[in-house]
XYZ file of C-alpha atoms in Angstrom:
740
model
C 76.055 147.121 97.577
C 76.830 148.752 100.901
C 74.209 148.869 103.664
C 73.985 151.737 106.119
C 73.678 150.923 109.791
C 70.070 150.380 110.773
C 68.837 149.988 107.162
C 66.806 146.795 106.682
C 68.547 144.421 104.280
C 65.238 143.472 102.658
C 64.592 147.090 101.724
C 67.928 147.299 99.961
C 67.211 144.123 97.985
C 63.777 145.394 96.963
C 65.300 148.643 95.711
C 67.877 146.726 93.690
C 65.181 144.565 92.074
C 63.100 147.633 91.270
C 66.092 149.319 89.631
C 66.705 146.246 87.495
C 63.063 146.066 86.405
C 62.993 149.710 85.395
C 66.079 149.286 83.250
C 63.850 148.051 80.418
C 65.552 146.265 77.531
C 69.043 146.932 78.824
C 71.226 143.887 79.195
C 70.427 141.973 82.383
C 72.868 141.778 85.241
C 75.078 138.698 85.185
C 73.754 137.522 88.523
C 70.201 137.580 87.185
C 71.156 135.566 84.106
C 72.907 132.992 86.255
C 69.879 132.621 88.529
C 67.455 132.086 85.657
C 69.447 129.689 83.529
C 68.696 126.567 85.594
C 64.970 127.378 85.616
C 64.858 127.669 81.840
C 66.601 124.336 81.471
C 64.309 122.697 84.006
C 61.215 123.846 82.116
C 62.393 121.733 79.200
C 62.749 124.457 76.594
C 65.512 126.284 74.848
C 66.053 129.988 75.489
C 63.631 132.132 73.535
C 64.855 134.199 70.606
C 63.523 137.313 72.265
C 65.658 136.738 75.356
C 68.750 136.246 73.232
C 67.982 139.498 71.447
C 67.859 141.360 74.733
C 64.158 141.141 75.694
C 63.109 141.500 79.315
C 64.399 138.414 81.184
C 61.213 138.012 83.229
C 59.123 137.905 80.057
C 61.169 135.004 78.736
C 61.160 133.040 81.968
C 57.571 133.401 83.181
C 54.014 133.166 81.902
C 52.921 132.359 78.372
C 56.421 132.134 76.906
C 57.319 129.234 79.178
C 54.074 127.479 78.337
C 54.765 127.823 74.621
C 58.265 126.403 75.010
C 56.937 123.485 76.989
C 54.296 122.758 74.355
C 56.976 122.456 71.690
C 58.997 119.994 73.758
C 59.506 116.402 72.681
C 58.874 115.283 76.275
C 55.180 114.362 76.822
C 55.381 115.308 80.499
C 56.738 118.725 79.601
C 53.930 119.259 77.092
C 51.383 118.434 79.764
C 52.983 120.983 82.085
C 52.775 123.539 79.325
C 49.081 122.897 78.748
C 48.305 123.135 82.440
C 50.413 126.280 82.816
C 48.601 128.060 79.988
C 45.253 126.878 81.293
C 46.058 128.166 84.783
C 47.082 131.572 83.376
C 43.769 131.734 81.516
C 44.378 135.043 79.756
C 43.372 135.606 76.149
C 47.019 135.366 75.144
C 47.457 132.050 76.982
C 44.319 130.537 75.470
C 45.340 131.643 71.991
C 48.786 130.123 72.453
C 47.268 126.819 73.546
C 44.858 126.737 70.617
C 47.628 127.577 68.176
C 49.785 124.730 69.455
C 46.957 122.220 69.172
C 45.961 123.374 65.681
C 49.434 122.947 64.244
C 49.438 120.085 61.772
C 51.695 117.317 63.019
C 52.370 118.947 66.384
C 53.168 116.356 69.089
C 50.399 117.588 71.362
C 47.805 117.247 68.604
C 48.511 113.510 68.367
C 48.718 112.739 72.088
C 45.337 111.778 73.639
C 46.586 112.739 77.103
C 47.661 116.169 75.939
C 44.356 116.677 74.151
C 42.377 115.650 77.232
C 44.407 118.011 79.395
C 43.800 120.764 76.830
C 40.040 120.164 76.801
C 39.961 120.452 80.588
C 42.110 123.593 80.498
C 39.964 125.221 77.810
C 36.593 124.253 79.308
C 36.199 127.588 81.215
C 36.604 129.393 77.867
C 34.110 127.298 75.877
C 32.055 130.377 74.933
C 34.881 131.593 72.671
C 34.338 130.655 69.031
C 37.816 129.177 68.585
C 37.553 127.085 71.754
C 34.080 125.883 70.835
C 35.367 124.749 67.451
C 38.159 122.767 69.068
C 35.732 121.133 71.509
C 33.400 120.297 68.632
C 36.282 118.646 66.811
C 37.219 116.577 69.846
C 33.596 115.545 70.291
C 33.212 114.375 66.720
C 36.648 112.832 66.227
C 37.683 111.576 69.661
C 40.982 109.830 70.205
C 40.566 106.954 67.682
C 40.222 109.303 64.699
C 43.881 110.282 64.856
C 46.011 107.202 64.731
C 45.522 104.169 66.922
C 42.489 103.876 69.137
C 43.013 105.071 72.701
C 41.198 103.982 75.863
C 40.866 107.705 76.623
C 38.670 108.263 73.560
C 35.404 107.983 75.474
C 36.692 110.195 78.284
C 37.875 112.776 75.765
C 34.554 112.890 73.929
C 32.562 113.028 77.136
C 34.694 115.799 78.619
C 34.408 117.907 75.463
C 30.629 117.420 75.422
C 30.288 118.436 79.075
C 32.436 121.519 78.499
C 30.045 122.586 75.746
C 26.881 121.755 77.685
C 27.992 123.668 80.784
C 27.997 126.937 78.866
C 24.236 126.797 78.272
C 24.999 128.874 75.197
C 22.989 128.455 71.995
C 25.873 127.790 69.618
C 27.511 125.276 71.954
C 24.217 123.444 72.392
C 23.812 123.506 68.624
C 27.033 121.526 68.302
C 25.670 118.919 70.720
C 22.298 118.709 68.969
C 24.003 118.157 65.617
C 26.004 115.329 67.185
C 22.793 113.745 68.506
C 21.230 113.920 65.054
C 24.320 112.324 63.485
C 24.345 109.534 66.101
C 27.245 107.288 67.017
C 29.604 107.670 69.949
C 29.622 111.466 69.636
C 25.825 111.548 69.754
C 25.738 109.395 72.874
C 28.292 111.639 74.593
C 26.322 114.737 73.599
C 23.068 113.281 74.910
C 24.639 112.446 78.277
C 26.119 115.929 78.521
C 22.798 117.684 77.911
C 21.111 115.440 80.466
C 23.786 116.434 82.960
C 23.315 120.154 82.182
C 19.758 120.687 80.867
C 19.325 124.039 79.102
C 17.354 126.853 80.690
C 15.103 126.917 77.631
C 14.324 124.138 75.182
C 14.399 126.721 72.419
C 18.165 126.771 72.871
C 18.132 123.120 71.807
C 15.534 123.271 69.080
C 16.752 126.500 67.472
C 14.805 127.500 64.374
C 13.773 123.956 63.452
C 10.202 123.716 62.205
C 10.278 119.906 62.220
C 12.447 117.821 64.507
C 14.631 115.005 63.247
C 13.608 111.558 64.574
C 16.851 111.242 66.560
C 16.255 114.592 68.254
C 12.640 113.685 69.015
C 13.764 110.427 70.611
C 16.300 112.303 72.702
C 13.630 114.696 73.977
C 11.682 111.697 75.220
C 14.757 110.388 77.056
C 15.510 113.852 78.458
C 12.284 113.728 80.482
C 11.548 117.455 80.122
C 7.780 117.970 79.911
C 8.344 121.226 78.057
C 9.143 119.102 75.008
C 5.534 117.938 74.698
C 4.508 121.102 72.866
C 7.219 120.548 70.259
C 6.502 116.834 69.852
C 2.726 116.824 69.467
C 2.666 118.546 66.046
C 4.953 115.814 64.718
C 2.190 113.223 65.135
C 0.438 114.590 62.066
C 2.044 115.004 58.682
C 5.653 114.442 57.845
C 7.257 111.055 57.304
C 6.371 107.966 59.278
C 9.761 107.767 61.006
C 9.235 111.219 62.523
C 5.714 110.306 63.660
C 6.927 107.103 65.315
C 9.817 108.862 67.048
C 7.503 111.606 68.337
C 4.895 109.102 69.547
C 7.539 107.076 71.392
C 8.965 110.217 72.981
C 5.534 111.392 74.090
C 4.808 107.960 75.566
C 8.028 108.097 77.579
C 6.945 111.517 78.836
C 3.573 110.043 79.868
C 1.563 112.129 77.394
C -1.504 110.265 76.155
C -1.585 112.252 72.926
C 0.388 109.334 71.482
C -2.247 106.796 72.543
C -4.775 107.645 69.834
C -2.072 107.406 67.198
C -0.875 104.051 68.516
C -4.412 102.660 68.504
C -4.899 103.839 64.944
C -1.710 102.048 63.894
C -2.897 98.962 65.770
C -6.164 98.913 63.787
C -4.378 99.355 60.448
C -1.065 97.569 60.851
C 1.810 98.544 58.598
C 5.154 96.751 58.129
C 7.614 97.737 60.847
C 5.022 99.609 62.928
C 3.792 96.913 65.286
C 6.853 96.862 67.560
C 6.986 100.632 68.216
C 3.198 100.668 68.587
C 3.407 97.972 71.258
C 6.149 99.865 73.066
C 3.967 103.004 73.155
C 1.078 100.982 74.610
C 3.363 99.490 77.282
C 4.764 102.866 78.326
C 1.271 104.326 78.648
C -0.156 101.268 80.438
C -2.881 100.814 77.849
C -5.287 97.872 78.234
C -4.227 96.579 74.811
C -0.567 96.376 75.834
C -0.543 92.795 77.163
C -2.214 91.339 74.067
C 0.177 93.238 71.795
C 3.221 91.983 73.718
C 1.829 88.435 73.606
C 1.485 88.755 69.832
C 5.122 89.783 69.575
C 6.183 86.837 71.725
C 4.355 84.566 69.292
C 6.125 86.085 66.296
C 9.460 84.700 65.160
C 10.809 88.100 64.125
C 9.411 90.041 67.077
C 10.008 87.517 69.865
C 13.082 89.181 71.375
C 11.402 92.595 71.321
C 8.378 91.005 72.978
C 10.620 89.643 75.726
C 12.117 93.093 76.277
C 8.693 94.677 76.569
C 7.495 91.881 78.876
C 10.412 92.750 81.153
C 9.522 96.437 80.871
C 5.877 95.950 81.804
C 5.305 92.730 83.805
C 1.716 91.456 83.762
C 0.095 88.193 84.853
C -1.685 87.991 81.504
C 1.706 87.564 79.819
C 2.653 84.398 81.700
C 1.145 81.887 79.203
C 2.692 83.704 76.251
C 6.096 83.780 77.935
C 5.852 80.075 78.724
C 5.000 79.268 75.091
C 7.828 81.439 73.790
C 10.465 80.090 76.188
C 11.530 76.981 74.171
C 11.650 79.078 70.984
C 14.035 81.684 72.386
C 17.839 81.478 72.046
C 19.515 79.591 74.876
C 21.006 82.712 76.469
C 17.599 84.453 76.491
C 15.670 81.674 78.234
C 16.741 82.627 81.782
C 15.409 86.129 81.027
C 12.041 84.636 80.119
C 12.004 82.615 83.353
C 12.733 85.780 85.332
C 9.979 87.645 83.447
C 7.490 84.927 84.425
C 8.532 85.292 88.045
C 8.179 89.090 87.957
C 4.708 88.739 86.460
C 3.682 86.781 89.572
C 0.502 84.951 90.433
C -0.639 81.357 90.708
C -0.233 80.705 86.987
C 3.368 81.899 87.106
C 4.158 79.488 89.951
C 2.540 76.647 88.015
C 4.441 77.413 84.838
C 7.724 77.644 86.712
C 7.114 74.226 88.259
C 6.536 72.837 84.758
C 9.696 74.438 83.384
C 11.702 72.947 86.256
C 10.502 69.427 85.458
C 10.923 69.746 81.688
C 14.108 71.809 81.468
C 16.596 70.930 84.209
C 19.214 73.226 82.631
C 17.025 76.154 83.801
C 16.746 74.863 87.381
C 18.783 77.694 88.905
C 16.821 80.365 87.028
C 13.506 78.800 88.104
C 14.568 78.483 91.750
C 15.721 82.106 91.851
C 12.487 83.290 90.229
C 10.402 81.410 92.815
C 12.619 82.639 95.652
C 12.143 86.298 94.717
C 8.467 86.080 93.706
C 5.976 87.284 96.294
C 2.868 85.314 97.161
C 1.795 82.147 98.906
C 1.939 80.135 95.658
C 5.653 80.810 95.211
C 6.383 80.099 98.890
C 4.605 76.755 98.630
C 6.502 75.906 95.435
C 9.824 76.579 97.171
C 8.828 74.447 100.157
C 7.902 71.596 97.832
C 11.390 71.659 96.330
C 13.129 70.744 99.603
C 10.275 69.151 101.574
C 8.196 67.415 98.916
C 8.031 63.752 97.892
C 10.787 64.079 95.269
C 13.193 65.851 97.635
C 13.855 62.704 99.689
C 15.119 60.887 96.595
C 16.759 63.752 94.699
C 19.613 65.407 96.629
C 20.224 68.000 93.888
C 16.580 69.090 93.983
C 16.629 69.239 97.785
C 19.710 71.492 97.825
C 18.137 73.659 95.125
C 15.046 74.107 97.273
C 17.016 74.845 100.423
C 19.001 77.529 98.634
C 15.809 79.013 97.218
C 14.298 79.044 100.715
C 17.332 80.866 102.123
C 17.225 83.436 99.314
C 13.525 83.941 99.940
C 14.204 84.476 103.630
C 16.955 87.013 102.884
C 15.209 88.969 100.136
C 11.512 88.799 101.060
C 11.699 87.782 104.760
C 9.169 85.096 103.773
C 10.940 81.752 104.210
C 8.852 78.539 104.260
C 8.079 77.248 107.750
C 9.973 73.974 107.375
C 13.176 75.652 106.167
C 14.926 75.967 109.534
C 14.374 72.304 110.385
C 15.721 71.119 107.020
C 18.751 73.409 107.209
C 19.701 72.050 110.619
C 19.352 68.514 109.266
C 21.679 69.403 106.376
C 24.138 70.864 108.873
C 24.595 67.351 110.279
C 25.711 65.946 106.910
C 29.310 64.694 106.544
C 32.121 67.249 106.450
C 33.096 68.429 102.997
C 29.766 67.468 101.442
C 27.550 69.761 99.405
C 24.631 69.069 101.744
C 26.562 70.326 104.761
C 27.774 73.354 102.806
C 24.149 74.308 102.083
C 23.257 73.833 105.756
C 26.191 75.943 106.904
C 25.419 78.769 104.492
C 21.721 78.853 105.315
C 22.042 78.716 109.093
C 24.733 81.425 109.135
C 23.026 83.697 106.595
C 19.688 83.550 108.418
C 21.302 84.091 111.825
C 20.577 80.624 113.223
C 24.270 79.930 113.925
C 27.454 81.998 114.136
C 30.011 81.441 111.397
C 32.886 80.809 113.806
C 30.879 78.301 115.837
C 29.853 76.352 112.737
C 33.375 76.182 111.315
C 34.899 75.120 114.639
C 38.598 74.353 114.862
C 40.330 75.140 111.603
C 44.025 75.239 110.738
C 45.948 75.083 107.477
C 46.547 71.370 108.016
C 43.077 70.375 109.233
C 39.920 72.165 108.181
C 36.488 71.535 106.675
C 37.141 73.917 103.819
C 33.680 73.564 102.309
C 32.226 74.736 105.616
C 34.594 77.725 105.676
C 33.552 78.709 102.155
C 29.861 78.521 103.007
C 30.153 80.170 106.427
C 32.166 83.094 105.064
C 29.573 83.800 102.392
C 26.780 83.416 104.919
C 28.483 85.902 107.239
C 28.133 88.550 104.523
C 24.409 88.655 105.277
C 24.993 89.309 108.990
C 27.002 92.527 108.731
C 30.426 93.766 109.758
C 30.415 92.220 113.232
C 30.046 88.724 111.788
C 32.760 89.431 109.221
C 35.126 90.807 111.852
C 34.679 87.596 113.857
C 36.361 85.751 110.968
C 39.501 87.914 111.216
C 41.465 85.519 113.489
C 40.682 82.614 111.181
C 41.794 84.621 108.151
C 44.980 85.698 109.902
C 45.864 82.093 110.717
C 45.123 80.791 107.225
C 46.631 83.685 105.261
C 49.852 83.731 107.260
C 50.686 80.164 106.241
C 50.564 79.641 102.477
C 50.051 76.047 101.288
C 53.241 74.101 101.472
C 55.122 76.906 103.178
C 55.576 74.993 106.396
C 53.722 77.248 108.805
C 54.705 80.696 109.914
C 58.409 80.141 109.336
C 57.746 79.014 105.825
C 55.525 81.971 105.218
C 58.441 84.281 105.764
C 60.376 82.427 103.072
C 57.435 82.006 100.729
C 55.606 85.274 101.104
C 54.517 85.169 97.476
C 52.874 81.713 97.673
C 49.235 81.541 96.610
C 46.736 81.477 99.479
C 44.768 78.401 100.405
C 41.142 78.351 99.215
C 39.964 78.575 102.824
C 42.046 81.726 103.280
C 40.399 83.196 100.191
C 36.956 82.619 101.703
C 37.921 83.912 105.137
C 39.318 86.978 103.383
C 35.843 88.539 103.562
C 37.058 89.667 106.997
C 38.999 92.380 105.146
C 35.666 94.011 104.309
C 35.292 94.761 108.009
C 39.005 95.452 108.566
C 40.126 97.734 105.698
C 43.555 98.103 107.290
C 44.318 94.388 107.136
C 44.027 93.585 110.831
C 46.766 91.277 112.093
C 48.095 90.310 108.636
C 51.755 91.208 108.156
C 52.433 93.978 105.661
C 54.758 91.768 103.644
C 52.029 89.154 103.315
C 49.474 91.778 102.307
C 51.845 92.978 99.609
C 52.293 89.434 98.310
C 48.538 88.851 98.235
C 47.932 92.175 96.508
C 50.456 91.400 93.791
C 49.350 87.778 93.312
C 46.325 88.755 91.225
C 43.848 86.293 92.773
C 40.432 86.874 94.375
C 42.078 88.321 97.496
C 44.218 90.787 95.557
C 41.820 93.802 95.571
C 41.078 93.790 99.316
C 44.729 93.111 100.112
C 45.711 96.055 97.904
C 43.262 98.295 99.755
C 44.744 97.249 103.099
C 48.296 97.688 101.836
C 47.565 101.228 100.635
C 46.138 102.087 104.048
C 49.533 101.125 105.537
C 51.550 103.256 103.156
C 55.085 104.164 104.180
C 58.441 104.666 102.502
C 59.086 100.922 102.376
C 55.922 99.891 100.491
C 55.270 103.102 98.537
C 56.903 101.735 95.391
C 54.715 98.616 95.422
C 51.601 100.720 95.983
C 52.473 102.931 93.014
C 52.952 99.889 90.787
C 49.567 98.512 91.833
C 47.954 101.892 91.199
C 49.366 101.858 87.667
C 48.668 98.151 87.023
C 46.520 96.542 84.362
C 43.725 95.333 86.692
C 41.163 98.133 87.149
C 39.595 96.432 90.175
C 42.940 96.422 91.980
C 43.583 100.041 90.964
C 40.207 101.013 92.424
C 40.936 99.313 95.732
C 44.341 100.959 95.998
C 42.570 104.295 95.575
C 40.119 103.414 98.335
C 42.971 102.458 100.635
C 44.850 105.677 99.943
C 41.874 107.524 101.364
C 42.945 106.233 104.793
C 46.677 106.467 104.117
C 48.594 108.076 107.005
C 51.079 109.671 104.573
C 49.886 113.200 103.702
C 51.366 113.131 100.195
C 49.089 110.243 99.205
C 46.590 112.838 98.035
C 49.066 113.612 95.251
C 49.044 109.953 94.218
C 45.270 110.064 93.929
C 45.345 113.331 91.999
C 47.850 111.968 89.480
C 45.938 108.722 89.126
C 42.721 110.560 88.276
C 44.168 112.643 85.430
C 44.192 109.976 82.724
C 42.243 107.070 84.227
C 39.952 105.637 81.540
C 37.898 103.275 83.741
C 34.923 105.042 85.383
C 34.825 102.567 88.289
C 38.420 103.453 89.158
C 37.647 107.166 88.939
C 34.738 106.660 91.331
C 37.092 104.954 93.774
C 39.602 107.798 93.427
C 36.902 110.329 94.281
C 35.871 108.198 97.257
C 39.479 108.135 98.379
C 39.808 111.901 97.975
C 36.587 112.421 99.930
C 38.326 111.001 102.995
C 41.319 113.308 102.677
C 41.589 116.753 104.229
C 44.517 118.176 102.238
C 43.816 121.218 100.106
C 45.163 119.493 96.977
C 42.048 117.361 96.775
C 39.776 120.268 95.871
C 41.125 120.867 92.389
C 40.557 117.235 91.396
C 37.109 117.095 92.963
C 36.027 120.263 91.166
C 37.254 118.869 87.840
C 35.450 115.589 88.522
C 32.255 117.395 89.490
C 32.213 119.578 86.389
C 33.779 117.567 83.581
C 33.875 113.847 84.324
C 31.834 111.928 81.715
C 30.573 109.432 84.308
C 27.446 110.466 86.198
C 28.470 108.454 89.263
C 31.835 110.213 89.477
C 30.180 113.623 89.235
C 27.653 112.754 91.951
C 30.350 111.517 94.324
C 32.452 114.625 93.715
C 29.471 116.896 94.380
C 28.766 115.102 97.629
C 32.408 115.293 98.721
C 32.627 119.025 97.969
C 29.404 119.651 99.865
C 30.906 118.111 102.993
C 29.071 114.776 102.951
C 30.269 112.141 105.400
C 33.206 110.337 103.839
C 32.059 107.005 105.227
C 28.724 107.407 103.485
C 30.611 107.827 100.216
C 32.915 104.905 100.909
C 30.217 102.255 101.076
C 26.434 101.998 100.712
C 24.025 101.830 103.603
C 23.593 98.293 104.838
C 19.830 98.587 104.416
C 20.331 98.711 100.636
C 22.561 95.642 100.491
C 19.760 93.087 100.422
C 20.348 91.478 97.031
C 21.646 87.958 96.484
C 23.790 86.776 93.572
C 23.200 83.147 92.593
C 25.707 81.546 90.212
C 25.868 77.926 89.089
C 29.272 77.025 87.627
C 28.777 74.556 84.775
C 31.874 73.146 83.010
C 31.929 73.304 79.229
C 33.331 69.784 79.143
C 31.888 66.942 81.207
C 35.394 65.641 81.847
C 36.149 68.886 83.694
C 33.347 68.571 86.236
C 35.823 68.758 89.114
C 36.908 72.243 88.038
C 33.591 73.674 89.246
C 33.949 72.222 92.732
C 35.137 74.715 95.382
C 36.178 77.172 92.674
C 37.598 80.498 93.899
C 36.121 83.630 92.354
C 35.961 87.373 92.735
C 32.576 89.097 92.855
C 32.684 92.834 92.207
C 29.616 94.451 93.738
C 27.843 97.440 92.158
C 29.569 99.740 94.662
C 32.959 98.560 93.372
C 34.051 96.425 96.339
C 35.462 93.025 95.411
C 34.356 90.080 97.549
C 36.529 86.924 97.548
C 34.350 83.805 97.438
C 34.661 80.068 96.838
C 31.846 77.904 95.480
C 30.280 74.931 97.220
C 31.481 71.428 96.276
C 28.646 71.167 93.728
C 29.775 74.378 91.998
C 27.108 76.755 93.323
C 27.818 80.284 94.545
C 25.329 82.188 96.684
C 26.542 85.652 97.695
C 24.208 87.765 99.868
C 24.286 91.422 100.969
C 24.803 92.787 97.451
C 23.605 96.371 96.779
C 21.272 97.079 93.830
C 22.873 97.181 90.407
C 24.991 95.019 88.138
C 27.625 92.746 89.662
C 30.499 90.960 87.924
C 31.917 87.528 88.726
C 35.411 86.493 87.660
C 36.386 82.870 88.247
C 39.963 82.148 89.211
C 41.812 79.816 86.813
C 41.226 76.186 87.656
C 44.315 74.641 89.250
C 45.660 71.370 87.831
C 44.807 68.284 89.920
C 47.120 67.930 92.883
C 47.889 71.625 93.209
C 47.398 73.076 96.668
C 44.811 75.586 95.475
C 42.614 73.076 93.617
């Protein structure tokens, strides 16, 4: 082509392209074929038959045709690209092509849980279409395990399909979910969670034309908490089978409707087999005067004792204390600590008396009793705690004295109601010999209550000379004093972590970067909670700690991810894909502060097929700290379709512009709980394995805290937010090993 002087070159190119496009089915120009050939090969598919027959080249190289070729590929990654391409196009033709590929018997994508999950997410915006709704219903009912081997993504797949249906608010989609609830099982649980996440505008959309509700549906309406359900539940109290009446009465009781009370009282007067337990539950929910006596009767029954314990936990009452005390020796061993806690929650002078008796008669429940007294309000409980460490028996029984001191510290932390003599006794324990359990209790208590600073109590400490028991106790005590106290431990941690045991100081550390850390370094590692970037620890040492798999591994992985660069990127990616979900979660948190802008892509890829909800929460937290535009697509998907309620809430907050730091950790005012663990060996010959045992405590917010027990095997960990925590003990080292 020849250009005239003054004619823009771009205009000439545009005219040439237009002429080619208008040529219709004529054979394409050689230059065009040459330019497109690499793209077709890259997309993983063979040339389409239409292109070979002379169809428009653009039609064969763009849009739905490419997606179809990718879906037929033997490469799983290519199939995923095809699903996402068709989902992004979103036209009727693209959706039909995706459905057709998934419905083909024996098609690779139909057997791949990842491809099916990607397809459910891609089809979710089209859930009102009959064909899409049928596919979502199939995924809800079958899930990943129904086709071949069970997959960890099965729960995610079911939950995502259920949410896609519930979001429509459409009658037929809700009908699919209601049928799943009636059938029960994993699909029913996923359907119930989805409807709770997206309640319908009208309950009639749920109930349909039903004249009588199935018991499972009635129970769900009670859990849903929608008061509009009362009108549909009340007629079920009369007539029909007994199962429907019981389900309706329970649901009404959960909704606080006293229409169920008359029915429950009638059943109480004329007991029938199998009716007493649900009747008692209805009375407890409605706070009826007869509830305590009914629960006490269950506690006295061999068959109903465990249900009675559950209801006593649900509705604590002082009148239940004698019944709980009588039932305690008759309960299974693993349920007895629950009964002790229920007595403590009931409260009152009688509860304190019964707990004292249990302590003297059942020493194996000593920790449970001490914790119950420590967290029980009232002067009686405070006096009972004081008697444990300051009474006549305490002078002769060191174990009892330490138990009481720990209970007093917990009481001071949780209720701000420590016994008067506690401070004096803690300071006396602080003067006990180094390395003793008594001194460890004194160190923990004085630091946790703010009587001494952790660094001052520990004093001079080096890898070769250190009161390690004091370090363990002081580090855990510092958790109760906040980030400033934790940051003060950073120099100690840097000194201990830089010199692995037996590595010969700093020079040896360079040669033995993968050596396991000393137990004192594990304890001092709580400083990483206040220094997410790792502080003065060398990057190579952080990488070694992160890959070692011990109690320090999660926090070290978080710090390593925050230092991401080309040198450590490979190690970070391996940790993000590793088998330990706690480490994966901490890598995701660290990537939120990663200086490398492409780290947002790592987080986005990690979210796609992560089966652990705690890791997905951490990924969303990490994304909430990023500013790149790529984060939005993942956050929107998490907000709309993630089966975990916590993930959806975090994604909503991040998209609304909430402070990233508020998402990254809970407010300190909420972190007032204390975890109390007594490590008891299964074999008496292994008593030493409980002494100074390293462990990892994963808090309800997902952060892992490295801790080491006292010499007597007790772990007290303060500043824990509300919720369930998990404790994983490190393997016991053989005698003589540096870490033992």
